[in-house]
Tab-separated table of C-alpha atoms in Angstrom:
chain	number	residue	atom	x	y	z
A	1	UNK	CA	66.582	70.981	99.049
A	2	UNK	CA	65.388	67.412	100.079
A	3	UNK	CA	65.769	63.904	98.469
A	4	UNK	CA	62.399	63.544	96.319
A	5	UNK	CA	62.807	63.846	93.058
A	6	UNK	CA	59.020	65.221	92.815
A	7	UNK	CA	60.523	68.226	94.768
A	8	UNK	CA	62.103	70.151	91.439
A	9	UNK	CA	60.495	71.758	89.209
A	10	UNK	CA	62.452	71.970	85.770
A	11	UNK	CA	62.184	74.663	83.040
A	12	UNK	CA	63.825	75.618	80.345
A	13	UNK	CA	64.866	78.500	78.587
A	14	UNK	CA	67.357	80.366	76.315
A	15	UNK	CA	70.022	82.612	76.601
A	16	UNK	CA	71.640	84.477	74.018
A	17	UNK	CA	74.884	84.454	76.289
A	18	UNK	CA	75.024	81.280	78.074
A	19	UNK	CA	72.517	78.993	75.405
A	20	UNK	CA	70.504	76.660	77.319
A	21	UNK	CA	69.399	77.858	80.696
A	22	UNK	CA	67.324	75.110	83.343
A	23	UNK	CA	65.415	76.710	85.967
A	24	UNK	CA	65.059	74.422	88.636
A	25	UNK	CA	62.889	75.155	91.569
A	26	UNK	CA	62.695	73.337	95.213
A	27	UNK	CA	59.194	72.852	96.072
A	28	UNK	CA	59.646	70.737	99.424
A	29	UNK	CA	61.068	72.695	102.326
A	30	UNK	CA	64.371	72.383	103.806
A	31	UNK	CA	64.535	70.089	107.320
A	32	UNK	CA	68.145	68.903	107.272
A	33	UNK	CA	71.435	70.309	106.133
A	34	UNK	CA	74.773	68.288	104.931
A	35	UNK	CA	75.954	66.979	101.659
A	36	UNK	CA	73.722	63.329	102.053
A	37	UNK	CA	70.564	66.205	102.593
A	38	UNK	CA	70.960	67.587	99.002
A	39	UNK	CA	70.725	67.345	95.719
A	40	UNK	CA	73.060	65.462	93.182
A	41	UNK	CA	73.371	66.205	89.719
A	42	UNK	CA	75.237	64.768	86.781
A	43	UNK	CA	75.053	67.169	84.069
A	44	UNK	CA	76.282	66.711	80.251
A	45	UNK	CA	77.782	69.678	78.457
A	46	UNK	CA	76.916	68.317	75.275
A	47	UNK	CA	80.197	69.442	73.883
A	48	UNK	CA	79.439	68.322	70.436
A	49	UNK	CA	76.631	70.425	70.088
A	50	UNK	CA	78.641	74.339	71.291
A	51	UNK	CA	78.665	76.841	68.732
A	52	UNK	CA	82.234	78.795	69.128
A	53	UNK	CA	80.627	82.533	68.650
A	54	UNK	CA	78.976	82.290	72.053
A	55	UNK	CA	82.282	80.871	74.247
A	56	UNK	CA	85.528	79.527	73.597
A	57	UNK	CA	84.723	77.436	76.993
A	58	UNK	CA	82.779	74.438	77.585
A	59	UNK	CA	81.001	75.007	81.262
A	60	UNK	CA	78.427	74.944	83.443
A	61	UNK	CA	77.169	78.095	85.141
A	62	UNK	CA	75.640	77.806	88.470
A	63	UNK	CA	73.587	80.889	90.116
A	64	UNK	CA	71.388	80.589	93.575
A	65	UNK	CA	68.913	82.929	93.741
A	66	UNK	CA	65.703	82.747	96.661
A	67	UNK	CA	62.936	80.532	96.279
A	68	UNK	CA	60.366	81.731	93.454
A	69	UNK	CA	62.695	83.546	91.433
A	70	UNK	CA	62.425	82.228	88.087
A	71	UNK	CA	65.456	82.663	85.465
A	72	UNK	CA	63.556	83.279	82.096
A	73	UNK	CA	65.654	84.615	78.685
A	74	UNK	CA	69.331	85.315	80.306
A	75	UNK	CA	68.510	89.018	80.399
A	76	UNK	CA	65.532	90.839	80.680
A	77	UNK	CA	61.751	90.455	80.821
A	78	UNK	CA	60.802	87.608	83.803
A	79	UNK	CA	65.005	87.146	85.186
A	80	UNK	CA	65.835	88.168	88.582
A	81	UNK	CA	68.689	86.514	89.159
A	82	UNK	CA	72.235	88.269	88.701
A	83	UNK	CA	74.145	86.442	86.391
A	84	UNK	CA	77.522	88.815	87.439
A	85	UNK	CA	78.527	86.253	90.135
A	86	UNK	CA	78.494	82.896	88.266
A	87	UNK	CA	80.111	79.475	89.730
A	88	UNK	CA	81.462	77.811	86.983
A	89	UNK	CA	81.408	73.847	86.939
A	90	UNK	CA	83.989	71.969	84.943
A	91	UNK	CA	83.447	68.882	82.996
A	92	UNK	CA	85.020	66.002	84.696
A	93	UNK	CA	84.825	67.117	88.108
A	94	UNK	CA	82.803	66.671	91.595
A	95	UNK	CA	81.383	69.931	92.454
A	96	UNK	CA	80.285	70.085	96.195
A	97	UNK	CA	78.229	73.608	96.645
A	98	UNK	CA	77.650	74.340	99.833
A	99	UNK	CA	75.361	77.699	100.605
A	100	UNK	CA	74.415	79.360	103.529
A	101	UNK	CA	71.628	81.999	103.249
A	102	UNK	CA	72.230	85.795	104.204
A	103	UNK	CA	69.412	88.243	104.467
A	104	UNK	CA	69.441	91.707	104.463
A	105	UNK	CA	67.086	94.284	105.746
A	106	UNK	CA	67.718	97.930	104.660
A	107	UNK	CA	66.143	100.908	106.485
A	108	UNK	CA	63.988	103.249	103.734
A	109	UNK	CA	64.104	106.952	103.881
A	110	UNK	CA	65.258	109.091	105.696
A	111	UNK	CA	68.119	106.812	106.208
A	112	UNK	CA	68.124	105.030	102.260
A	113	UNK	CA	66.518	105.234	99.227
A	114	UNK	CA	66.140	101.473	99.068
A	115	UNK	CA	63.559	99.998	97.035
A	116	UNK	CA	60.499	97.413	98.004
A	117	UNK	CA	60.629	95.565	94.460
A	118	UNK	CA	57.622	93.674	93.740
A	119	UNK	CA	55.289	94.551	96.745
A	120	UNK	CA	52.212	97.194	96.105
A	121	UNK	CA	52.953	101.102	96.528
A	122	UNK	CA	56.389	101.130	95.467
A	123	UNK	CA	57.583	102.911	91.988
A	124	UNK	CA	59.634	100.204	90.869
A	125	UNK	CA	57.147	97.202	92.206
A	126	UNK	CA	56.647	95.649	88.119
A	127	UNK	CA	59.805	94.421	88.805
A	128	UNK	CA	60.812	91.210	91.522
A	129	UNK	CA	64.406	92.715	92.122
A	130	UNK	CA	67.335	95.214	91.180
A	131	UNK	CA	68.594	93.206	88.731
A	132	UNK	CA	65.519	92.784	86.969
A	133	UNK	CA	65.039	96.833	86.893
A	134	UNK	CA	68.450	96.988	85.393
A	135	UNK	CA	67.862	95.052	82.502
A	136	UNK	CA	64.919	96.104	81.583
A	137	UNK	CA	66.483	99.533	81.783
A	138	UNK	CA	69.813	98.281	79.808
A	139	UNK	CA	67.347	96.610	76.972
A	140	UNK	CA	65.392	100.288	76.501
A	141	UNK	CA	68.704	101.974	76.583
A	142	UNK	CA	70.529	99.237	74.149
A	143	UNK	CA	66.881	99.934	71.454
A	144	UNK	CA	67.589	103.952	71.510
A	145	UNK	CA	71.481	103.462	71.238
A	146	UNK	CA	72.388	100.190	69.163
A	147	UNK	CA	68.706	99.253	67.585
A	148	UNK	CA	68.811	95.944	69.031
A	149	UNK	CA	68.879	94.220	72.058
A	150	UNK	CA	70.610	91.218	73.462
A	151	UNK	CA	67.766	90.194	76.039
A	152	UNK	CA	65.319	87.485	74.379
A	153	UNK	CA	62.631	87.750	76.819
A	154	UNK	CA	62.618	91.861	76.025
A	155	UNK	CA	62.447	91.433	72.329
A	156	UNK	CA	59.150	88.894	72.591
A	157	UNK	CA	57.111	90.839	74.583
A	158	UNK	CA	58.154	94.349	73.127
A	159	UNK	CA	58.284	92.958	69.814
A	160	UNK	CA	61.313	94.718	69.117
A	161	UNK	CA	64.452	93.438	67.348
A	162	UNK	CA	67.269	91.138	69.026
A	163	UNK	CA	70.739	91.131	68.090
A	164	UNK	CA	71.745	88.062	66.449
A	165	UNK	CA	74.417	86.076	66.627
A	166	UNK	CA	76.184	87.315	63.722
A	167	UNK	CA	76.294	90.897	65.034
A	168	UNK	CA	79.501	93.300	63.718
A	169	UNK	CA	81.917	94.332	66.134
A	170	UNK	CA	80.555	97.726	66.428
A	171	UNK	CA	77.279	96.271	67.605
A	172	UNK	CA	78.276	94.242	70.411
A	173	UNK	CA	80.657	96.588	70.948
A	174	UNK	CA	77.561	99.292	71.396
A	175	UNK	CA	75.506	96.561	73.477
A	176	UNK	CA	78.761	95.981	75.682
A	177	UNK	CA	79.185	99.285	76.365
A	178	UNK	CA	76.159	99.993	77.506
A	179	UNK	CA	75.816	96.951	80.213
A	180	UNK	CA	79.062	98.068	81.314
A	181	UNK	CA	78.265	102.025	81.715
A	182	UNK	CA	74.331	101.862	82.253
A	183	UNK	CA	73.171	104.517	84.727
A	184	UNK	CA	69.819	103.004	85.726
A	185	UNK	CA	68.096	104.618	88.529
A	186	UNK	CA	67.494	100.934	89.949
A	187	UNK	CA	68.270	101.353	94.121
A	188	UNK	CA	69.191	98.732	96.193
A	189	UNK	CA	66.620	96.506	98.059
A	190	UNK	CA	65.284	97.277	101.088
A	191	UNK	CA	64.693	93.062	101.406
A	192	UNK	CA	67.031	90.716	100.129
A	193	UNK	CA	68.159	87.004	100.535
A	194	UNK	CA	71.919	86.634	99.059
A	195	UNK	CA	73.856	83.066	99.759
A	196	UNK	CA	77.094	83.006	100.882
A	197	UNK	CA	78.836	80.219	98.404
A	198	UNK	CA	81.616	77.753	99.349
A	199	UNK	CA	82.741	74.975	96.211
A	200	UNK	CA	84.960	72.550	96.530
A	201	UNK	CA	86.486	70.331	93.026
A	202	UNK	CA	87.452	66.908	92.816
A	203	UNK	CA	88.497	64.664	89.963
A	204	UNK	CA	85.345	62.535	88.794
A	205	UNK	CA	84.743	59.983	88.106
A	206	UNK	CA	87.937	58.436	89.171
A	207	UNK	CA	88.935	55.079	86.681
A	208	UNK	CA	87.944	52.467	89.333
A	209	UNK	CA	84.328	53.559	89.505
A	210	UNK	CA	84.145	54.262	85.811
A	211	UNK	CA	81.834	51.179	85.083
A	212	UNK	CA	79.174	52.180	87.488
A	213	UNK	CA	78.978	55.946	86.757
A	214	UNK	CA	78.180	54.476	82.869
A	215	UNK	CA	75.664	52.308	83.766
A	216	UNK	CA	73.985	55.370	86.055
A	217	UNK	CA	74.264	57.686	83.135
A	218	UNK	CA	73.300	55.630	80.267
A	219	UNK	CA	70.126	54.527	82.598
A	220	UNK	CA	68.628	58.009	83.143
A	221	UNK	CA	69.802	59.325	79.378
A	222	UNK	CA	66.919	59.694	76.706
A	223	UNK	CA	68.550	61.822	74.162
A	224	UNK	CA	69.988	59.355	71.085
A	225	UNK	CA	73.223	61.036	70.539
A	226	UNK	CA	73.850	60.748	73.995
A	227	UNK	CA	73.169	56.958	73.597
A	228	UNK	CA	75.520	56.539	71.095
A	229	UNK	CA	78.237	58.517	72.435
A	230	UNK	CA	77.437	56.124	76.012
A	231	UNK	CA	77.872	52.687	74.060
A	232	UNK	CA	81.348	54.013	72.244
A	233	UNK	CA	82.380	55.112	75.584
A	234	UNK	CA	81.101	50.892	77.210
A	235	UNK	CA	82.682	49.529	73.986
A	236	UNK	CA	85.832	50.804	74.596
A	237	UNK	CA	85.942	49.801	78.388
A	238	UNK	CA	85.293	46.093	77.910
A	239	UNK	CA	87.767	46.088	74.986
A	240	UNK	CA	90.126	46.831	77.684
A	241	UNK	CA	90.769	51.096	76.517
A	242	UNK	CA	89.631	52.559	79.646
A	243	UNK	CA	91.444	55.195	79.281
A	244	UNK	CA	89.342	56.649	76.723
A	245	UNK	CA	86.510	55.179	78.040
A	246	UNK	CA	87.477	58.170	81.114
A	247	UNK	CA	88.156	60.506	78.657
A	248	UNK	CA	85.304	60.536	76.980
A	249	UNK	CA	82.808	60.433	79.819
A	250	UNK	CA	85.312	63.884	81.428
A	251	UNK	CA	85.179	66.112	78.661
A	252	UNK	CA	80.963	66.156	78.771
A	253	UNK	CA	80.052	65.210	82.079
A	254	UNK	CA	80.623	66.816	85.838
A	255	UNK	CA	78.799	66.210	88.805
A	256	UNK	CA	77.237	68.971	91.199
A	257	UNK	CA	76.181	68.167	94.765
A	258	UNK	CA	74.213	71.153	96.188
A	259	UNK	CA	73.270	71.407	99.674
A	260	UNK	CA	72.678	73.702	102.955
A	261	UNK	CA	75.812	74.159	105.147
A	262	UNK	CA	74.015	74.256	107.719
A	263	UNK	CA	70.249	75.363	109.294
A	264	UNK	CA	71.715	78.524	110.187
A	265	UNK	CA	70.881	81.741	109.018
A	266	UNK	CA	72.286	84.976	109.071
A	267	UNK	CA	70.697	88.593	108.930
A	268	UNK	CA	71.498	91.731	108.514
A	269	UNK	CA	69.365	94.553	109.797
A	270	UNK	CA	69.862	98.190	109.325
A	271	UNK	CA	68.918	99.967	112.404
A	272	UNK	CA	69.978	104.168	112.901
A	273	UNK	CA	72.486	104.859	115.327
A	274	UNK	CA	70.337	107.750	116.967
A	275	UNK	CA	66.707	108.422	116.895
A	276	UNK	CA	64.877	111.209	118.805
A	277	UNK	CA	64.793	109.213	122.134
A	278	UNK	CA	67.837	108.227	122.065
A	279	UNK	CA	69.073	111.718	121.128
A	280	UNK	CA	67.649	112.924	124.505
A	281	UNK	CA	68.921	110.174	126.293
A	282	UNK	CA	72.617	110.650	125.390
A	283	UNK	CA	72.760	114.297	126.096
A	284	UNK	CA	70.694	113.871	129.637
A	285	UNK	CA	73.389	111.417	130.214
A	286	UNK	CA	76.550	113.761	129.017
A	287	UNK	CA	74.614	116.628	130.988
A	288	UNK	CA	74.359	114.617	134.374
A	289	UNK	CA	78.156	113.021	133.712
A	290	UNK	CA	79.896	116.354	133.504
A	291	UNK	CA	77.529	118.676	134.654
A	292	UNK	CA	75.228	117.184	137.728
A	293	UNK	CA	72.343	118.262	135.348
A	294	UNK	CA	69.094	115.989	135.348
A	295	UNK	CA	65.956	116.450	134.142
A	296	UNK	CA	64.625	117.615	137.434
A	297	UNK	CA	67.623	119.879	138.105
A	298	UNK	CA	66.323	121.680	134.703
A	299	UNK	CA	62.756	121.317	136.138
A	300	UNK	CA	63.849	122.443	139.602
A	301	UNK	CA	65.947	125.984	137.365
A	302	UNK	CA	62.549	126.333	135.543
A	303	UNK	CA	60.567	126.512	139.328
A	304	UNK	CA	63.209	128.818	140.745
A	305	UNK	CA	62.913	131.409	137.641
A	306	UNK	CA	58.777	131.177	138.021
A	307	UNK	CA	59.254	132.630	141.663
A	308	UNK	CA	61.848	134.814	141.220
A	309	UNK	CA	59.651	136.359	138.290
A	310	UNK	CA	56.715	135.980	140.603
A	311	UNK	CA	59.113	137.740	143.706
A	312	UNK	CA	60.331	140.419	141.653
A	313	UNK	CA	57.043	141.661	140.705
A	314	UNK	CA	55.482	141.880	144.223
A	315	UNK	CA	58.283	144.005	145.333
A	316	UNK	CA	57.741	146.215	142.502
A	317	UNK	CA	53.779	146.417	142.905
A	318	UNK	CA	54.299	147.292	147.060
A	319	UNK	CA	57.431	150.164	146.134
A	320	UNK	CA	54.995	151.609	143.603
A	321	UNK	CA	51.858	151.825	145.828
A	322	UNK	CA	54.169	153.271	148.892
A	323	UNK	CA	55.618	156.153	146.656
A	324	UNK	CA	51.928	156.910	146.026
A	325	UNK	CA	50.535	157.280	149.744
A	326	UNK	CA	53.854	159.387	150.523
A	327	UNK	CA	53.263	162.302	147.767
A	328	UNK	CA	49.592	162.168	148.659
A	329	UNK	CA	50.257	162.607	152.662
A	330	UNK	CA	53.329	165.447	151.899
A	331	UNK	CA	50.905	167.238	149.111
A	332	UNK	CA	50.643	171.354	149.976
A	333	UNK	CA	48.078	172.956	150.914
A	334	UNK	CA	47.457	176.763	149.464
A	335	UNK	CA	44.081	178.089	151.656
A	336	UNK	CA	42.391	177.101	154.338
A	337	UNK	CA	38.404	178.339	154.898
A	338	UNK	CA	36.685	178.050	158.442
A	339	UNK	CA	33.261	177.554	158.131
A	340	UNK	CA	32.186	177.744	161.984
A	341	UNK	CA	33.490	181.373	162.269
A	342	UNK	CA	34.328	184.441	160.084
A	343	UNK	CA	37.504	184.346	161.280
A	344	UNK	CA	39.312	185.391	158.219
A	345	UNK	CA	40.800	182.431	156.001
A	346	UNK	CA	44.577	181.678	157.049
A	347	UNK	CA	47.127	181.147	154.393
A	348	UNK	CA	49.480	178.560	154.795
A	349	UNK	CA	52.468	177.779	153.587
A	350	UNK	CA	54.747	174.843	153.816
A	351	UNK	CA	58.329	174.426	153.220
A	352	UNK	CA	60.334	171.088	153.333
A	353	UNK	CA	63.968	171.469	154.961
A	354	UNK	CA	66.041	168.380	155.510
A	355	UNK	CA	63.189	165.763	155.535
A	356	UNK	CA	61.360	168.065	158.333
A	357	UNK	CA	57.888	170.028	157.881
A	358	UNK	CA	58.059	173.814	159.330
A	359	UNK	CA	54.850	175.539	159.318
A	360	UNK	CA	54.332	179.101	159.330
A	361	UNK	CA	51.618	181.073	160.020
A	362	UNK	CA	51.021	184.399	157.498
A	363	UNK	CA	49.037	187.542	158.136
């Protein structure tokens, strides 16, 4: 958006649905918002020139897509831009667009199976958005099924056959069906700029300003029917029928003022409810709200166990070792032998009674 007319970039191309299609591209950057910021259009229909097998309507369809995104064929091939949410501009009226950008930033997997179209390493990155993917997916799918397609752009650079114009019901019935019921495995994207539209309509141009909106248009106007269609319209307003001087200028011509709402932004950022520290740090919480546990209560439980454990087997090492000495001091004896004397050997016996030792001596 800006006021230099060196800051669009204008290109043409053809769409089987909506005929002419102008691709035109802001260069400059944007540095002010409000409707004296923008652009202003006024935009002929050329309703002499519609053929009635495309539309019974005479409009103007408006789509805003990001910066770089070029709209090539209507369809397929080099078009990113969704043409399921069209504005549609009337003839005869003031259109004031304002937008106000919205982007959107999508968490991948685990959490999505979003998509980065057109950046390296991704499976779908041949293709600069969703919509793209789709139609290239519809076109294949509308080749197989109907043996035609409806996307110029696919039929050049596949070389395969378009549908024309003339197509039997049962063809565009086949093609319809198919961009209706597709099942493309084309997942959202994990970036995205959308614009958040607001139009407002007015009656233009109003009878009083008539002369000067002729003047403007016949000025910037090259094509010759045009011309000629201009000077009826100038005849007829100094011969006093003004009237149809207004008529004639309404049923070709509206006006579109574009421009930024504001230098606002808004974004949209997908971030998980619970990761792994935050996992931890709700349940210590919970823990130490209804429990009195902490993290050094559970270290503190963990110390306590050790010398317990550590306790527990001391006690059993000293019971073992004082059973031992016991049986080895209460152990009987069977024969004694003096070696000093030759006293004869003295047998002894020795009987336990109530935790006392009785000894007797034997002949």
């Amino acid at each position: 958006f800006g006021t230099a007319r060196e800051m669009i970039d204008l290109s043409q191309a053809v769409s089987q649905k909506y005929g002419n299609c102008y691709n035109l591209q802001i260069s400059g950057e944007v540095r002010k918002s409000g409707q004296a910021e923008g652009f202003s259009f006024v935009i002929n229909v050329e309703l002499y020139e519609y053929l009635s097998v495309l539309s019974p309507e005479a409009s103007v369809k408006l789509f805003v897509s990001p910066r770089g995104v070029r709209h090539s064929g209507g369809g397929g091939g080099g078009l990113a831009v969704d043409f399921s949410r069209p504005i549609t501009l009337q003839p005869g009226s003031l259109h004031s667009v304002e937008v106000d950008p919205v982007h959107y930033q999508r968490r991948g997997a685990p959490y999505s199976d979003c998509e980065t179209y057109g950046r390296g390493g991704s499976r779908l990155s041949q293709f600069s958005s969703q919509f793209q993917c789709e139609r290239q997916c519809i076109a294949h799918e509308q080749m197989s099924v109907c043996g035609c397609v409806t996307d110029a752009d696919f039929a050049h650079t596949h070389n395969v056959s378009m549908c024309p114009l003339s197509s039997g019901y049962e063809t565009r019935k086949c093609t319809s069906k198919i961009e209706r019921e597709h099942k493309c495995n084309c997942p959202s994207p994990c970036f995205e700029t959308d614009y958040v539209i607001r139009e407002s309509v007015s009656s233009w141009p109003i009878l009083p300003a008539l002369l000067p909106v002729l003047e403007e248009i016949k000025s910037a106007t090259v094509s010759d029917s045009t011309q000629q269609s201009l000077d009826d319209a100038l005849v007829m307003y100094q011969e006093g029928r003004k009237s149809e001087a207004l008529q004639v200028i309404r049923s070709s011509y509206l006006r579109l003022d574009v421009f930024l709402r504001g230098m606002s932004a808004t974004f949209h950022t997908d971030r998980p409810v619970y990761d792994a520290v935050g996992i931890l740090s709700t349940l210590g919480g919970l823990l130490g709200l209804y429990l009195g546990f902490s993290f050094m209560t559970i270290f503190e439980i963990v110390d306590i166990l050790f010398d317990l454990r550590a306790y527990l087997g001391r006690r059993n090492r000293k019971k073992f070792h004082g059973k031992e000495n016991k049986c080895r001091e209460l152990e009987p004896r069977t024969s004694c032998t003096s070696t000093e004397t030759n006293i004869p050997a003295t047998e002894i016996s020795v009987k336990y009674e109530s935790s006392s030792m009785q000894c007797v001596e034997l002949d």
